[in-house]
Amino acid sequence: MKFEGFQVTNFRNVIDSGWINANQITAFVGQNEAGKSNLFEALYCLNPIVDSEYDINEDWPVDNWEGRKNAVGTRVCHARFSLSPSEITRVARAARPPVEGEDESTTAKPQALPTRVTVDLYTAYGKTTGFYVHGFDEGAIDENKASEWAKENTPKFVYIRDYEMSGAQIELDQLKARLDQVGGNRSKLSNEDQTILIILDLADIDLDDFLDKGRTAEGRTVRSFDKRSASAFLTRQFADLWRQKEVKFDIEIDGPTLNIFAEDAAIGMPVRLHRRSTGFRWYVSFAWKFTHATDGDFEDCVLLLEEPGVHLHFTGQRDLLKVFERLAADNTILYTTHLASMVDLAHPERVRIIESRDNHVAVTQGIVSSQREPMAVIEQSLGLTGDHSGILGSRQVLIVEGGGDAVTLQKLSGLLKADGKQGLSDKVYLWPAHGAPKTPMYAGFAIGQGWDAAVLLDSDEAGNLAKDKIDELYVSKMAQGDGQKFRTIMLGKATGTQQTDFAIEDIFPPKFFVDCVNAAYGFSIKIEELPEDGSDMISKRVEHLLKTKYGQSGLDKKRVLGEMWKQFDSWKTVEDLPQYAAGRAEKLFRAINGAFAA
């Protein structure tokens, strides 16, 4: 099933969140105390992996306290999943209504199935969650059977909010006493206790049985096999989520005392888990809880993660985003963050801004907020610091794919204007993104801030995909008649070229770029060696040759740009430019300036 979204009402500082659309990965960005956790806690209780319920005395909004006496039955959360074609078939079979005169041996008559079917979950104070299947014609399914099927098959919510595990030794008999004290309700135990119980679950170990085995020599022998099996299993599962280095875990139990050791393969000496870094213990806790929630399959659940990566180094945070991408193939991931490094610039559609308006939660499905605190995260992720944002807001802003594009355009503009030709308008500020896939994030921010802005994209597959995303997410939703404009400029069309694909380096003749490649790599590539089929971008043609003839893994554009910039330094007048570069550049600047003037 695909998780489509949810709505929270009447829960703490959430009066009405409005419908929140969910992506396969969705980032909830906001300041502390804005209400991100409240959204997740309300959602979790819909279909929790560990039993959890609302507490009217704790969860009812305090600024509507008088309404608490009538709170029972008041809706708190609604969520929706959509079914795949195979799941539609399965629920149709499972919930097929009985037909008079038909027994189980009768072949079912084929029926036309709907193309869209959803499972809607509703829960309220004092009520259990209801599962409702929508999309079938009236009478086509037995609604009670359909609800039973949905309850059994809807992905569970896995809420992980406290990652840190101390790794200190645990006295199992004392853990057993604490568990008995709360009547076996694990959710009332500490994070540390819950994690240890998870470890025992993963090893298929019953706590009572484990303690009993420790009282005899034979039992302790059997128990040693149990813990070795658990150690090996936890090591394998952790390796699927942590790929920075190879780590082996060893669970040691002496009497009722349990210790966990972690051993780096490169070192070969185990150390107790509590001596490892906070970031590492965070990963351990996350990995084992996720393993437990999915029975080691890492699939079919909705992960709700509170501030993941907060204890990790920047590179660890970027690695974690890659882990999310892998896990999202079979799960839905929702996470809260106030870290700029945990916002993926390539996916602005995944961002939800959480604001506090009149002390209540408000959700913006985009990357723009009127409040400074949540926008500070977005601005930092876009490289805006200090008064940079204010400076851009007073200029005409042209988003370009990268710093290399900006340097090239500035150099060409300077030479052309010195010769009295058309260059880039002095009103236009170049704002480099980090590649075409990330330009929509920059575009969305500029549009949301009301800037006079445009984006310049290569005429290639990546550029066209970025254009489509910008149009779909932002341009198509701009208010009509408010005077704001946003322009998308494609390089090929702007320079008047007949090439199908066109990037910034194609402003220059092919020989210029090939000469720079040769200087960077020490090769002797000739123009006639370049392939004629496929892309007509010079960089793609060169890259194909580097792979097929020279055994390179690809084209390192940074190396080539270094050689290009050496050539830039030697150009003093427009006459120094390679053949036809001045003409293409002038057409480009005329198109850019004209777009802003329109």
Coordinates of C-alpha atoms in Angstrom, one line a residue, residues 19-590:
W19 CA -4.7 17.5 4.9
I20 CA -1.0 16.8 4.7
N21 CA 0.1 15.0 1.5
A22 CA 2.9 12.5 2.0
N23 CA 5.6 11.5 -0.4
Q24 CA 7.6 8.3 -0.1
I25 CA 10.0 10.4 1.9
T26 CA 8.7 13.6 3.6
A27 CA 10.7 16.0 5.7
F28 CA 8.8 18.1 8.3
V29 CA 10.9 21.2 8.9
G30 CA 10.3 23.6 11.8
Q31 CA 11.6 25.1 15.1
N32 CA 11.4 23.3 18.4
E33 CA 8.0 23.3 20.1
A34 CA 6.3 24.1 16.8
G35 CA 4.3 20.8 17.0
K36 CA 6.2 18.4 14.7
S37 CA 6.2 15.7 17.4
N38 CA 2.5 16.2 18.1
L39 CA 1.7 15.4 14.5
F40 CA 3.7 12.2 14.6
E41 CA 2.3 11.1 18.0
A42 CA -1.2 11.6 16.8
L43 CA -0.6 9.7 13.6
Y44 CA 1.2 6.9 15.3
C45 CA -1.8 5.9 17.4
L46 CA -3.8 5.1 14.3
N47 CA -2.0 1.8 13.6
P48 CA 0.9 1.5 16.0
I49 CA 3.5 -1.2 15.9
V50 CA 3.3 -1.3 19.7
D51 CA -0.1 -0.6 21.3
S52 CA -0.6 3.0 22.0
E53 CA -3.6 5.2 22.6
Y54 CA -4.7 8.8 23.3
D55 CA -5.0 10.2 26.8
I56 CA -7.7 12.8 27.0
N57 CA -6.2 14.3 30.1
E58 CA -2.8 14.8 28.4
D59 CA -3.7 15.2 24.7
W60 CA -6.8 17.3 24.6
P61 CA -6.0 21.0 23.6
V62 CA -5.5 23.0 26.7
D63 CA -7.0 26.2 25.2
N64 CA -10.2 24.3 24.7
W65 CA -10.2 22.6 28.0
E66 CA -13.9 23.2 28.5
G67 CA -14.6 20.9 25.5
R68 CA -12.8 18.0 27.2
K69 CA -16.0 16.8 28.9
N70 CA -17.4 15.9 25.4
A71 CA -14.1 14.7 24.0
V72 CA -15.0 11.0 23.7
G73 CA -15.7 10.3 20.1
T74 CA -14.0 13.4 18.8
R75 CA -11.8 12.6 15.9
V76 CA -8.1 12.9 16.3
C77 CA -6.5 11.5 13.1
H78 CA -7.4 10.4 9.7
A79 CA -5.0 8.7 7.2
R80 CA -5.2 7.3 3.8
F81 CA -3.5 4.5 1.9
S82 CA -4.0 3.7 -1.8
L83 CA -3.9 0.1 -3.0
S84 CA -1.9 -1.3 -5.9
P85 CA -3.8 -3.3 -8.6
S86 CA -2.7 -6.6 -7.0
E87 CA -3.9 -5.5 -3.6
I88 CA -7.3 -4.4 -5.2
T89 CA -7.6 -7.9 -6.5
R90 CA -6.7 -9.4 -3.1
V91 CA -9.2 -7.4 -1.1
A92 CA -11.9 -8.1 -3.7
R93 CA -11.3 -11.8 -3.2
A94 CA -11.1 -11.6 0.5
A95 CA -14.2 -9.5 0.9
R96 CA -16.4 -11.0 -1.9
P97 CA -19.9 -11.0 -0.7
P98 CA -21.8 -14.3 -0.5
V99 CA -24.0 -15.1 -3.5
E100 CA -27.3 -17.0 -2.9
G101 CA -27.0 -20.6 -3.9
E102 CA -23.2 -20.4 -4.2
D103 CA -20.8 -22.5 -2.1
E104 CA -17.1 -22.4 -1.6
S105 CA -16.5 -24.8 -4.4
T106 CA -18.3 -22.6 -7.0
T107 CA -16.0 -20.7 -9.3
A108 CA -16.2 -17.0 -8.6
K109 CA -17.5 -14.9 -11.4
P110 CA -15.0 -12.4 -12.7
Q111 CA -15.9 -8.8 -11.8
A112 CA -14.7 -5.5 -13.1
L113 CA -12.4 -4.0 -10.5
P114 CA -12.0 -0.3 -9.8
T115 CA -8.8 1.4 -10.7
R116 CA -8.5 3.3 -7.5
V117 CA -9.2 1.9 -4.1
T118 CA -8.2 3.5 -0.8
V119 CA -8.0 2.4 2.8
D120 CA -9.0 5.2 5.2
L121 CA -8.1 5.0 8.9
Y122 CA -10.0 7.0 11.5
T123 CA -9.5 7.2 15.2
A124 CA -11.0 9.3 18.0
Y125 CA -10.7 9.8 21.7
G126 CA -12.0 6.7 23.5
K127 CA -12.4 4.8 20.3
T128 CA -10.5 2.1 18.4
T129 CA -9.2 2.8 14.9
G130 CA -11.7 2.1 12.1
F131 CA -10.5 0.7 8.8
Y132 CA -12.6 1.5 5.8
V133 CA -12.1 0.4 2.2
H134 CA -13.4 2.9 -0.4
G135 CA -13.6 2.6 -4.2
F136 CA -15.8 -0.4 -4.9
D137 CA -19.3 -0.1 -6.2
E138 CA -22.0 -0.5 -3.6
G139 CA -22.6 -4.2 -2.8
A140 CA -19.5 -5.3 -4.7
I141 CA -17.7 -6.3 -1.4
D142 CA -18.6 -7.3 2.1
E143 CA -17.6 -4.1 4.0
N144 CA -17.0 -6.0 7.3
K145 CA -14.7 -8.5 5.5
A146 CA -13.0 -5.6 3.7
S147 CA -12.3 -3.8 7.0
E148 CA -10.9 -7.0 8.5
W149 CA -8.6 -7.4 5.5
A150 CA -7.5 -3.8 5.7
K151 CA -6.8 -4.1 9.4
E152 CA -4.6 -7.1 8.8
N153 CA -2.7 -5.7 5.8
T154 CA -2.4 -2.0 6.3
P155 CA 1.3 -1.1 7.1
K156 CA 2.0 -0.4 10.7
F157 CA 3.4 2.9 11.9
V158 CA 6.8 2.7 13.5
Y159 CA 7.6 5.8 15.7
I160 CA 11.2 6.2 16.8
R161 CA 11.7 9.3 18.8
D162 CA 14.4 8.6 21.3
Y163 CA 17.3 7.0 19.5
E164 CA 20.1 7.2 22.1
M165 CA 21.0 4.0 23.7
S166 CA 23.6 4.2 26.5
G167 CA 24.9 0.7 25.8
A168 CA 25.4 0.3 29.5
Q169 CA 25.0 -3.1 31.2
I170 CA 21.5 -4.3 31.9
E171 CA 20.4 -6.5 34.8
L172 CA 17.8 -8.7 33.2
D173 CA 16.1 -9.7 36.5
Q174 CA 15.5 -6.0 37.3
L175 CA 14.2 -5.4 33.7
K176 CA 11.8 -8.3 34.3
A177 CA 10.6 -6.6 37.5
R178 CA 10.0 -3.3 35.7
L179 CA 8.1 -5.0 32.9
D180 CA 5.9 -6.7 35.4
Q181 CA 5.3 -3.5 37.2
V182 CA 3.7 -1.9 34.1
G183 CA 1.7 -4.9 33.4
G184 CA 3.7 -5.9 30.4
N185 CA 3.0 -2.6 28.6
R186 CA 6.4 -1.9 26.9
S187 CA 5.4 1.6 25.8
K188 CA 5.6 2.6 29.5
L189 CA 9.2 1.5 29.8
S190 CA 12.3 3.6 29.1
N191 CA 13.9 3.6 25.7
E192 CA 16.8 1.6 27.1
D193 CA 14.5 -1.1 28.4
Q194 CA 12.4 -1.3 25.2
T195 CA 15.6 -1.7 23.2
I196 CA 16.9 -4.6 25.3
L197 CA 13.5 -6.3 24.9
I198 CA 13.7 -5.8 21.2
I199 CA 17.1 -7.5 21.2
L200 CA 15.6 -10.4 23.0
D201 CA 12.7 -10.5 20.6
L202 CA 15.0 -10.6 17.6
A203 CA 16.8 -13.5 19.1
D204 CA 13.4 -15.2 19.7
I205 CA 14.2 -15.3 23.4
D206 CA 11.5 -15.1 26.1
L207 CA 12.7 -13.1 29.1
D208 CA 11.3 -15.4 31.7
D209 CA 12.7 -18.5 29.9
F210 CA 16.0 -16.8 29.5
L211 CA 16.3 -16.0 33.3
D212 CA 15.2 -19.6 34.1
K213 CA 17.9 -21.0 31.9
G214 CA 20.5 -19.0 33.8
R215 CA 19.8 -20.9 36.9
T216 CA 21.2 -24.3 35.7
A217 CA 24.4 -25.3 33.9
E218 CA 22.6 -26.9 31.1
G219 CA 20.3 -23.9 30.7
R220 CA 23.3 -21.6 30.6
T221 CA 24.8 -23.7 27.8
V222 CA 21.6 -23.5 25.8
R223 CA 21.4 -19.8 26.5
S224 CA 24.9 -19.3 25.1
F225 CA 23.7 -20.6 21.7
D226 CA 20.7 -18.2 21.9
K227 CA 22.9 -15.2 22.5
R228 CA 25.3 -16.2 19.7
S229 CA 22.5 -16.6 17.3
A230 CA 21.2 -13.1 18.4
S231 CA 24.6 -11.6 18.0
A232 CA 25.0 -12.9 14.4
F233 CA 21.5 -11.8 13.4
L234 CA 22.0 -8.3 14.8
T235 CA 25.3 -8.0 13.0
R236 CA 23.8 -8.9 9.7
Q237 CA 20.8 -6.6 10.1
F238 CA 23.0 -3.7 11.1
A239 CA 25.2 -4.1 8.1
D240 CA 22.2 -3.4 5.8
L241 CA 21.8 0.0 7.3
W242 CA 25.3 1.0 8.3
R243 CA 27.8 0.9 5.5
Q244 CA 30.6 3.1 6.7
K245 CA 32.6 0.2 8.1
E246 CA 32.1 -3.4 9.1
V247 CA 31.0 -3.9 12.6
K248 CA 30.4 -7.1 14.6
F249 CA 28.2 -7.3 17.7
D250 CA 28.5 -9.7 20.6
I251 CA 25.9 -10.1 23.3
E252 CA 27.5 -11.3 26.5
I253 CA 25.4 -12.5 29.5
D254 CA 26.9 -13.4 32.9
G255 CA 24.2 -14.5 35.3
P256 CA 21.5 -11.8 35.0
T257 CA 23.9 -9.2 33.6
L258 CA 23.8 -8.4 29.9
N259 CA 26.5 -6.4 28.0
I260 CA 26.7 -5.5 24.3
F261 CA 30.1 -5.4 22.6
A262 CA 30.8 -3.8 19.2
E263 CA 33.9 -4.8 17.3
D264 CA 35.3 -2.9 14.2
A265 CA 36.6 -5.5 11.7
A266 CA 39.6 -3.3 11.0
I267 CA 40.6 -3.2 14.7
G268 CA 39.6 -6.7 15.9
M269 CA 39.1 -5.8 19.5
P270 CA 35.5 -5.5 20.9
V271 CA 34.5 -2.6 23.2
R272 CA 31.4 -2.1 25.2
L273 CA 28.7 -0.3 23.3
H274 CA 28.5 2.5 25.8
R275 CA 32.0 3.5 24.9
R276 CA 31.0 4.1 21.2
S277 CA 30.0 7.5 19.9
T278 CA 26.5 8.9 20.4
G279 CA 26.0 8.9 16.7
F280 CA 27.0 5.3 16.4
R281 CA 24.6 4.3 19.3
W282 CA 21.9 6.3 17.5
Y283 CA 22.4 4.2 14.4
V284 CA 22.4 1.0 16.5
S285 CA 19.1 1.8 18.2
F286 CA 17.5 2.9 14.9
A287 CA 18.7 -0.2 13.1
W288 CA 17.5 -2.7 15.7
K289 CA 14.2 -1.0 16.3
F290 CA 13.5 -1.0 12.5
T291 CA 14.6 -4.6 12.3
H292 CA 12.2 -5.5 15.0
A293 CA 9.3 -3.6 13.5
T294 CA 9.6 -5.2 10.1
D295 CA 10.7 -8.7 11.3
G296 CA 14.0 -8.2 9.6
D297 CA 12.5 -7.5 6.2
F298 CA 12.8 -3.7 6.2
E299 CA 9.6 -3.3 4.4
D300 CA 5.8 -2.5 4.6
C301 CA 5.8 0.1 7.3
V302 CA 5.5 3.8 7.8
L303 CA 8.5 5.1 9.6
L304 CA 8.0 8.2 11.8
L305 CA 11.5 9.5 12.8
E306 CA 12.1 12.3 15.2
E307 CA 15.2 14.3 14.4
P308 CA 17.2 11.5 12.7
G309 CA 20.8 12.2 12.3
V310 CA 21.0 14.9 15.0
H311 CA 24.0 13.1 16.6
L312 CA 25.7 12.4 13.3
H313 CA 28.5 14.2 11.5
F314 CA 27.6 16.1 8.3
T315 CA 28.8 13.2 6.1
G316 CA 26.9 10.7 8.3
Q317 CA 23.7 12.8 7.8
R318 CA 24.2 12.7 4.0
D319 CA 24.7 9.0 4.2
L320 CA 21.5 8.7 6.2
L321 CA 19.6 10.4 3.4
K322 CA 21.0 7.7 1.1
V323 CA 19.7 5.1 3.5
F324 CA 16.3 6.7 3.4
E325 CA 16.4 6.4 -0.4
R326 CA 17.0 2.7 -0.2
L327 CA 14.4 2.1 2.5
A328 CA 11.8 4.2 0.6
A329 CA 11.6 1.5 -2.1
D330 CA 9.6 -0.6 0.3
N331 CA 8.5 1.8 3.1
T332 CA 7.2 5.3 3.7
I333 CA 9.5 7.6 5.7
L334 CA 8.3 10.8 7.5
Y335 CA 10.9 12.6 9.5
T336 CA 11.3 15.9 11.4
T337 CA 14.4 18.0 11.3
H338 CA 15.8 21.4 12.0
L339 CA 19.1 20.5 10.2
A340 CA 19.8 22.1 6.8
S341 CA 22.0 19.0 5.9
M342 CA 18.9 16.8 6.4
V343 CA 17.0 18.6 3.7
D344 CA 17.6 17.1 0.2
L345 CA 17.9 20.0 -2.2
A346 CA 17.0 17.7 -5.1
H347 CA 13.5 17.1 -3.7
P348 CA 11.7 20.3 -2.7
E349 CA 8.4 18.5 -3.1
R350 CA 9.2 16.4 0.0
V351 CA 9.4 19.4 2.4
R352 CA 6.6 20.4 4.8
I353 CA 7.1 23.6 6.8
I354 CA 5.7 23.4 10.3
E355 CA 4.7 26.8 11.7
S356 CA 3.2 28.0 15.0
R357 CA 0.3 30.4 14.3
D358 CA -1.6 31.7 17.4
N359 CA 0.1 28.9 19.4
H360 CA -1.4 26.2 17.0
V361 CA 0.3 24.1 14.4
A362 CA 0.0 25.1 10.8
V363 CA 1.5 23.1 7.9
T364 CA 2.8 24.6 4.6
Q365 CA 3.2 22.0 1.9
G366 CA 6.2 23.7 0.2
I367 CA 9.4 25.4 1.1
V368 CA 8.1 28.9 2.0
S369 CA 7.0 30.3 5.3
S370 CA 6.4 33.8 6.6
Q371 CA 8.2 32.8 9.8
R372 CA 11.9 33.3 10.2
E373 CA 12.7 30.2 12.3
P374 CA 11.6 27.4 9.8
M375 CA 12.9 29.3 6.9
A376 CA 16.3 29.6 8.5
V377 CA 16.7 25.8 7.8
I378 CA 15.8 26.2 4.1
E379 CA 18.0 29.3 3.6
Q380 CA 21.0 27.6 5.2
S381 CA 20.4 24.5 2.9
L382 CA 20.5 26.9 -0.1
G383 CA 23.7 28.6 1.1
L384 CA 22.0 31.8 2.2
T385 CA 23.6 33.4 5.2
G386 CA 23.4 36.7 6.9
D387 CA 21.8 39.4 4.8
H388 CA 22.3 37.4 1.6
S389 CA 18.6 36.6 1.3
G390 CA 17.7 40.3 1.6
I391 CA 20.2 41.2 -1.1
L392 CA 18.8 38.7 -3.5
G393 CA 15.2 39.9 -2.8
S394 CA 16.1 43.4 -4.1
R395 CA 17.7 42.1 -7.3
Q396 CA 16.7 40.2 -10.4
V397 CA 17.8 36.6 -9.6
L398 CA 18.9 34.1 -12.2
I399 CA 19.3 30.6 -10.9
V400 CA 22.0 28.7 -12.8
E401 CA 22.9 25.0 -12.5
G402 CA 26.2 25.5 -10.8
G403 CA 29.2 27.7 -10.0
G404 CA 30.9 26.8 -13.3
D405 CA 27.9 28.2 -15.3
A406 CA 28.1 31.4 -13.2
V407 CA 31.8 31.9 -13.8
T408 CA 31.4 31.2 -17.6
L409 CA 28.5 33.7 -17.9
Q410 CA 30.2 36.4 -16.0
K411 CA 33.4 36.1 -18.1
L412 CA 31.5 36.2 -21.4
S413 CA 29.3 39.1 -20.2
G414 CA 32.3 41.2 -19.2
L415 CA 34.1 40.7 -22.5
L416 CA 30.9 41.5 -24.5
K417 CA 30.0 44.6 -22.5
A418 CA 33.6 45.9 -22.8
D419 CA 33.2 45.8 -26.5
G420 CA 29.9 47.6 -26.5
K421 CA 27.9 44.4 -27.1
Q422 CA 25.0 42.9 -25.2
G423 CA 26.0 41.3 -21.9
L424 CA 24.1 40.3 -18.8
S425 CA 22.1 43.2 -17.2
D426 CA 23.7 44.7 -14.1
K427 CA 20.4 44.1 -12.3
V428 CA 20.7 40.3 -12.7
Y429 CA 22.4 38.4 -9.9
L430 CA 23.5 34.8 -10.7
W431 CA 22.6 32.3 -8.0
P432 CA 24.3 28.9 -8.5
A433 CA 22.5 25.8 -7.5
H434 CA 24.1 22.4 -7.1
G435 CA 23.1 20.8 -10.4
A436 CA 19.9 20.7 -12.4
P437 CA 18.0 18.3 -10.1
K438 CA 18.3 20.8 -7.3
T439 CA 17.2 23.9 -9.2
P440 CA 13.5 23.3 -8.3
M441 CA 14.4 23.9 -4.6
Y442 CA 15.9 27.2 -5.4
A443 CA 13.1 28.1 -7.8
G444 CA 10.5 27.3 -5.2
F445 CA 12.2 29.4 -2.6
A446 CA 12.5 32.4 -5.0
I447 CA 8.9 32.1 -6.0
G448 CA 7.7 31.8 -2.4
Q449 CA 9.7 34.9 -1.4
G450 CA 8.2 36.9 -4.2
W451 CA 11.5 37.5 -5.9
D452 CA 11.8 38.7 -9.5
A453 CA 13.5 35.5 -10.7
A454 CA 14.3 33.0 -13.4
V455 CA 16.2 29.8 -13.9
L456 CA 18.6 28.9 -16.7
L457 CA 18.7 25.2 -17.5
D458 CA 20.7 23.0 -19.9
S459 CA 18.7 21.7 -22.8
D460 CA 19.1 18.0 -21.8
E461 CA 17.3 15.3 -19.9
A462 CA 18.1 16.7 -16.5
G463 CA 17.2 20.2 -17.5
N464 CA 13.9 19.2 -18.9
L465 CA 13.0 17.2 -15.8
A466 CA 13.9 20.2 -13.7
K467 CA 11.7 22.4 -15.8
D468 CA 8.8 20.0 -15.6
K469 CA 9.1 19.8 -11.8
I470 CA 9.3 23.6 -11.4
D471 CA 6.2 24.1 -13.6
E472 CA 4.3 21.4 -11.8
L473 CA 5.2 22.4 -8.2
Y474 CA 5.4 26.1 -8.4
V475 CA 4.7 28.0 -11.7
S476 CA 1.4 26.4 -12.3
K477 CA 0.2 27.3 -8.8
M478 CA 1.3 31.0 -8.8
A479 CA -1.6 33.4 -8.2
Q480 CA -2.8 35.0 -11.3
G481 CA -2.9 38.7 -11.5
D482 CA -0.5 39.4 -8.6
G483 CA 2.2 40.7 -10.9
Q484 CA 4.8 38.1 -9.9
K485 CA 6.7 36.3 -12.7
F486 CA 9.0 33.4 -12.8
R487 CA 10.8 32.5 -16.1
T488 CA 12.3 29.2 -17.2
I489 CA 15.0 29.7 -19.8
M490 CA 16.4 26.8 -21.8
L491 CA 20.0 27.3 -23.0
G492 CA 19.5 25.7 -26.4
K493 CA 16.6 27.8 -27.4
A494 CA 18.1 31.0 -25.9
T495 CA 21.3 30.7 -28.0
G496 CA 19.4 29.9 -31.2
T497 CA 21.2 26.6 -31.7
Q498 CA 19.9 23.7 -33.7
Q499 CA 21.4 21.1 -31.3
T500 CA 18.9 18.8 -29.5
D501 CA 21.0 18.9 -26.3
F502 CA 22.9 22.0 -25.2
A503 CA 24.9 22.9 -22.1
I504 CA 27.0 25.9 -21.1
E505 CA 30.2 24.5 -22.7
D506 CA 28.4 24.2 -26.0
I507 CA 28.5 28.0 -26.4
F508 CA 32.1 27.3 -27.4
P509 CA 33.2 25.3 -30.5
P510 CA 33.8 21.5 -29.8
K511 CA 37.6 21.9 -30.4
F512 CA 37.9 24.4 -27.5
F513 CA 36.3 21.9 -25.0
V514 CA 38.3 19.0 -26.4
D515 CA 41.6 20.9 -26.0
C516 CA 40.7 21.6 -22.4
V517 CA 39.9 17.9 -21.8
N518 CA 43.3 17.0 -23.4
A519 CA 45.1 19.4 -21.1
A520 CA 43.3 18.2 -18.0
Y521 CA 43.8 14.5 -18.7
G522 CA 47.0 14.5 -20.8
F523 CA 45.3 12.8 -23.7
S524 CA 45.3 13.5 -27.4
I525 CA 41.7 13.2 -28.4
K526 CA 40.8 14.4 -31.9
I527 CA 37.4 15.8 -32.9
E528 CA 36.9 13.1 -35.6
E529 CA 37.1 10.5 -32.8
L530 CA 34.0 11.7 -31.1
P531 CA 30.8 9.7 -31.7
E532 CA 28.1 11.3 -33.9
D533 CA 25.1 9.3 -32.5
G534 CA 23.5 9.8 -29.2
S535 CA 23.6 13.2 -27.5
D536 CA 25.1 16.2 -29.4
M537 CA 26.4 17.8 -26.2
I538 CA 30.1 18.0 -26.5
S539 CA 30.6 16.9 -22.8
K540 CA 28.5 13.7 -23.4
R541 CA 30.3 12.9 -26.6
V542 CA 33.7 13.3 -24.9
E543 CA 32.5 11.3 -21.9
H544 CA 31.5 8.4 -24.2
L545 CA 34.9 8.3 -25.7
L546 CA 36.7 8.5 -22.3
K547 CA 34.8 5.4 -21.2
T548 CA 35.1 3.3 -24.3
K549 CA 38.6 4.1 -25.5
Y550 CA 40.5 5.5 -22.5
G551 CA 39.0 3.4 -19.7
Q552 CA 37.8 6.3 -17.6
S553 CA 34.7 5.9 -15.4
G554 CA 33.4 9.2 -16.6
L555 CA 34.2 12.9 -17.3
D556 CA 35.4 14.9 -14.4
K557 CA 34.0 18.3 -15.3
K558 CA 35.8 20.0 -12.4
R559 CA 39.2 19.1 -13.9
V560 CA 38.1 20.4 -17.3
L561 CA 36.6 23.6 -15.9
G562 CA 40.0 24.3 -14.3
E563 CA 41.6 24.2 -17.8
M564 CA 38.7 26.3 -19.2
W565 CA 39.2 29.0 -16.6
K566 CA 42.9 29.1 -17.4
Q567 CA 41.8 30.0 -21.0
F568 CA 39.4 32.6 -19.6
D569 CA 42.2 34.4 -17.9
S570 CA 44.0 34.8 -21.3
W571 CA 41.0 36.4 -22.9
K572 CA 41.3 40.2 -22.8
T573 CA 38.9 41.3 -25.5
V574 CA 36.0 39.8 -27.3
E575 CA 38.2 39.0 -30.3
D576 CA 40.1 36.5 -28.1
L577 CA 37.0 34.3 -27.9
P578 CA 36.9 31.1 -29.9
Q579 CA 34.9 31.0 -33.1
Y580 CA 31.1 31.9 -32.8
A581 CA 31.2 31.9 -29.0
A582 CA 30.6 35.7 -28.9
G583 CA 27.5 35.4 -31.2
R584 CA 25.9 32.6 -29.1
A585 CA 26.7 34.4 -25.8
E586 CA 25.2 37.6 -27.0
K587 CA 21.9 35.9 -28.1
L588 CA 21.8 34.2 -24.7
F589 CA 22.2 37.5 -22.8
R590 CA 19.6 39.2 -25.0

